[in-house]
Coordinates of C-alpha atoms in Angstrom, one line a residue:
X1 CA 71.8 100.6 182.3
X2 CA 71.7 96.9 182.5
X3 CA 70.8 95.0 179.4
X4 CA 67.5 93.8 180.8
X5 CA 65.3 95.2 183.5
X6 CA 67.2 98.3 184.3
X7 CA 64.7 100.5 182.4
X8 CA 61.7 101.2 184.5
X9 CA 58.6 103.3 183.7
X10 CA 57.8 105.7 186.5
X11 CA 54.4 105.1 188.0
X12 CA 52.1 107.7 189.4
X13 CA 49.0 105.7 189.7
X14 CA 47.2 104.8 192.9
X15 CA 47.4 101.0 193.6
X16 CA 44.1 99.4 194.4
X17 CA 44.8 96.5 196.7
X18 CA 43.4 93.2 195.5
X19 CA 41.9 90.8 197.9
X20 CA 44.6 88.5 199.3
X21 CA 47.4 90.8 198.2
X22 CA 50.9 89.5 199.0
X23 CA 53.2 91.3 201.4
X24 CA 55.4 92.2 198.4
X25 CA 52.4 93.8 196.7
X26 CA 51.5 95.7 199.9
X27 CA 55.0 97.0 200.1
X28 CA 55.0 98.1 196.5
X29 CA 51.7 99.9 197.2
X30 CA 53.3 101.9 200.0
X31 CA 56.2 102.7 197.7
X32 CA 53.9 104.0 195.0
X33 CA 51.8 106.0 197.5
X34 CA 55.1 107.6 198.7
X35 CA 55.9 108.7 195.2
X36 CA 58.6 106.1 194.5
X37 CA 59.0 104.5 191.1
X38 CA 58.3 100.8 190.8
X39 CA 59.6 98.6 188.0
X40 CA 57.1 97.9 185.2
X41 CA 57.0 94.2 184.5
X42 CA 58.6 93.0 181.3
X43 CA 56.2 91.3 178.9
X44 CA 56.4 89.3 175.7
X45 CA 56.8 91.4 172.6
X46 CA 53.4 90.4 171.5
X47 CA 52.0 90.1 168.1
X48 CA 53.0 92.0 165.0
X49 CA 56.1 94.0 165.8
X50 CA 57.9 95.8 162.9
X51 CA 61.4 97.4 163.0
X52 CA 60.9 100.7 161.2
X53 CA 64.0 102.3 162.7
X54 CA 65.9 102.5 159.4
X55 CA 63.3 104.9 158.0
X56 CA 63.4 108.3 159.4
X57 CA 59.8 109.1 158.6
X58 CA 58.7 106.8 161.4
X59 CA 60.4 108.8 164.0
X60 CA 57.2 110.7 164.6
X61 CA 54.7 111.8 167.2
X62 CA 51.4 111.3 165.3
X63 CA 51.0 107.6 164.5
X64 CA 47.4 107.6 163.4
X65 CA 47.8 108.0 159.6
X66 CA 44.2 109.2 159.5
X67 CA 42.7 106.2 161.3
X68 CA 39.6 107.2 163.2
X69 CA 38.9 106.7 166.9
X70 CA 38.7 108.5 170.3
X71 CA 41.8 110.8 170.4
X72 CA 44.6 109.8 172.8
X73 CA 47.8 111.5 173.8
X74 CA 50.3 109.1 175.3
X75 CA 53.4 109.9 177.4
X76 CA 55.9 107.3 178.5
X77 CA 58.7 108.2 181.0
X78 CA 61.9 106.1 181.1
X79 CA 64.0 106.1 184.2
X80 CA 67.1 104.4 185.4
X81 CA 65.9 102.2 188.2
X82 CA 69.5 101.5 189.4
X83 CA 70.3 105.2 189.8
X84 CA 67.5 106.6 192.0
X85 CA 65.1 106.5 189.1
X86 CA 66.5 109.5 187.4
X87 CA 65.1 110.2 183.9
X88 CA 67.1 108.8 181.0
X89 CA 67.5 110.7 177.7
X90 CA 68.0 109.3 174.2
X91 CA 66.3 106.0 174.8
X92 CA 64.6 104.8 171.6
X93 CA 61.0 103.9 172.2
X94 CA 59.1 101.9 169.6
X95 CA 55.3 101.9 170.2
X96 CA 52.6 100.0 168.3
X97 CA 49.0 99.2 168.7
X98 CA 45.9 98.0 166.8
X99 CA 43.4 100.5 165.3
X100 CA 39.7 100.8 166.4
X101 CA 38.9 97.6 164.4
X102 CA 41.5 95.6 166.3
X103 CA 43.7 95.5 163.2
X104 CA 47.6 95.7 163.1
X105 CA 49.3 97.3 160.2
X106 CA 52.1 95.5 158.3
X107 CA 50.7 92.0 158.3
X108 CA 48.3 89.8 156.3
X109 CA 45.2 88.0 157.5
X110 CA 44.2 90.7 160.0
X111 CA 40.7 90.1 161.3
X112 CA 40.5 92.2 164.4
X113 CA 37.1 91.8 166.1
X114 CA 35.2 89.6 163.6
X115 CA 36.3 91.5 160.5
X116 CA 36.8 89.8 157.1
X117 CA 40.5 88.9 156.7
X118 CA 42.5 91.9 155.4
X119 CA 46.0 92.0 154.0
X120 CA 47.7 95.0 155.6
X121 CA 51.2 94.2 154.5
X122 CA 53.2 97.4 153.8
X123 CA 50.9 99.6 155.8
X124 CA 52.3 101.4 158.9
X125 CA 49.4 103.0 160.8
X126 CA 49.6 103.0 164.6
X127 CA 53.4 102.6 164.7
X128 CA 56.0 105.2 165.7
X129 CA 59.4 105.8 167.2
X130 CA 60.6 108.5 169.5
X131 CA 63.7 109.3 171.5
X132 CA 63.3 110.3 175.1
X133 CA 64.0 113.9 175.9
X134 CA 65.9 115.3 178.9
X135 CA 63.0 114.4 181.1
X136 CA 63.1 110.8 179.9
X137 CA 59.8 111.3 178.1
X138 CA 58.3 110.5 174.7
X139 CA 54.9 111.5 173.5
X140 CA 52.7 109.9 170.9
X141 CA 49.4 111.2 169.3
X142 CA 47.2 108.3 168.6
X143 CA 43.7 106.9 169.2
X144 CA 42.3 104.8 172.0
X145 CA 43.2 101.3 170.8
X146 CA 40.5 98.9 169.7
X147 CA 40.3 95.2 170.7
X148 CA 40.5 91.7 169.3
X149 CA 39.5 88.4 170.9
X150 CA 41.5 87.1 173.8
X151 CA 43.3 90.4 174.8
X152 CA 42.5 93.4 176.9
X153 CA 43.0 96.8 175.3
X154 CA 46.7 97.7 175.3
X155 CA 49.8 99.3 173.7
X156 CA 53.1 97.6 173.0
X157 CA 56.5 99.1 173.6
X158 CA 60.1 98.2 173.0
X159 CA 62.9 100.2 174.5
X160 CA 66.4 100.4 173.0
X161 CA 69.7 101.5 174.6
X162 CA 72.3 102.3 171.9
X163 CA 70.2 100.5 169.3
X164 CA 70.1 97.3 171.4
X165 CA 66.8 96.2 172.8
X166 CA 66.8 96.5 176.6
X167 CA 63.2 96.2 177.7
X168 CA 59.8 95.1 176.3
X169 CA 56.5 95.7 178.0
X170 CA 52.8 96.5 177.4
X171 CA 50.6 99.1 178.9
X172 CA 46.9 98.7 179.9
X173 CA 43.9 100.9 180.2
X174 CA 41.3 101.0 183.0
X175 CA 38.5 98.6 182.2
X176 CA 35.8 101.0 183.3
X177 CA 37.1 103.7 181.0
X178 CA 37.4 101.3 178.1
X179 CA 33.8 100.3 178.6
X180 CA 32.7 104.0 178.6
X181 CA 34.8 104.9 175.5
X182 CA 33.5 102.0 173.5
X183 CA 29.9 102.7 174.5
X184 CA 30.2 106.3 173.3
X185 CA 32.0 105.6 170.1
X186 CA 30.4 103.0 167.8
X187 CA 33.5 102.7 165.7
X188 CA 34.9 100.3 168.3
X189 CA 32.3 97.6 167.5
X190 CA 31.1 96.8 171.0
X191 CA 32.8 95.7 174.2
X192 CA 36.0 93.6 174.4
X193 CA 35.8 90.0 175.4
X194 CA 38.7 90.2 177.8
X195 CA 39.4 92.4 180.8
X196 CA 42.8 93.2 182.4
X197 CA 42.1 90.6 185.1
X198 CA 41.3 87.9 182.6
X199 CA 44.2 88.7 180.2
X200 CA 46.1 85.6 181.2
X201 CA 49.9 85.8 181.0
X202 CA 50.0 89.5 180.4
X203 CA 48.1 91.8 182.7
X204 CA 46.4 89.4 185.1
X205 CA 49.6 89.1 187.2
X206 CA 50.7 92.8 187.3
X207 CA 48.4 95.3 185.8
X208 CA 48.7 97.9 188.7
X209 CA 52.3 98.6 187.4
X210 CA 51.3 98.7 183.7
X211 CA 48.1 100.7 184.0
X212 CA 47.9 104.1 182.3
X213 CA 46.9 107.1 184.5
X214 CA 44.1 108.6 182.4
X215 CA 42.8 112.2 182.3
X216 CA 40.2 113.8 180.1
X217 CA 41.4 116.2 177.4
X218 CA 38.9 119.0 177.0
X219 CA 40.6 120.2 173.8
X220 CA 40.5 117.0 171.8
X221 CA 37.5 115.4 173.5
X222 CA 39.6 112.3 174.1
X223 CA 42.2 111.4 176.8
X224 CA 45.7 111.9 178.0
X225 CA 47.5 108.7 179.2

C-alpha cells in the first residue's frame, strides 16, 4: 500500500449524475454501476481528532458511551486500490463524530448547535478504533451524528498502515434521510444549516464517493450505514 491514496473505500452506492457532470464523473458512474470500486476522496482531518491508540479500551465497537440518538450501525470496508481492490486486513481505523447536540468529546468550548459552551476535555464519547478483519471491514455501533453550523452531517476517519497514517477522509449521509431523522427525533434540535452540496471544501466536490449507503434496521429502529 502506498503511503497516501492507496487505501480506497469500496463503493456500492448508485451515482446520481449531477447536471453538467464531467466526462470523468460519467466514467466513474459507469464503473460504480458495474460494481467496480472507486477511490474515496481524501479530506482534511477536520476538527477535534484525538489519538487514543495507546489505550486498549478504545479499541471498541460501541462508541456511544450512553449518548442518546437514533441508533446507527456503521461498516467501513478498506481495499487495496492498487491490487484489484482486494480487502485489506489489520488496517487501523480511527472513527470520530459529534453527538446529537453537535458536540465533540475531548475538547473545551464545545457549543454544537447553539448550546452554551461546554468543557468536554477528558471525555471520549463518539470515538473508537477497530482493526479491519479478513474482509477488510470494521464495524461501529453509534448514533446518527448531530450537526453544528457550517457542516453537513458526517463522520471522520483516519486509516493507519503499520501505525502510520495513510489516509484521511470523511463520510456523508443522504440529505433527505438526515431531514427525516431529525424531524422524527427532537433530540437533534432541528435541521442543519448546511447540506452536502453546500458543504464547501469537503462534500460539495465529491459526495457521491463519500456517501453512506443507508438501510433501515428493524431491530434497533435506526439505520445501517
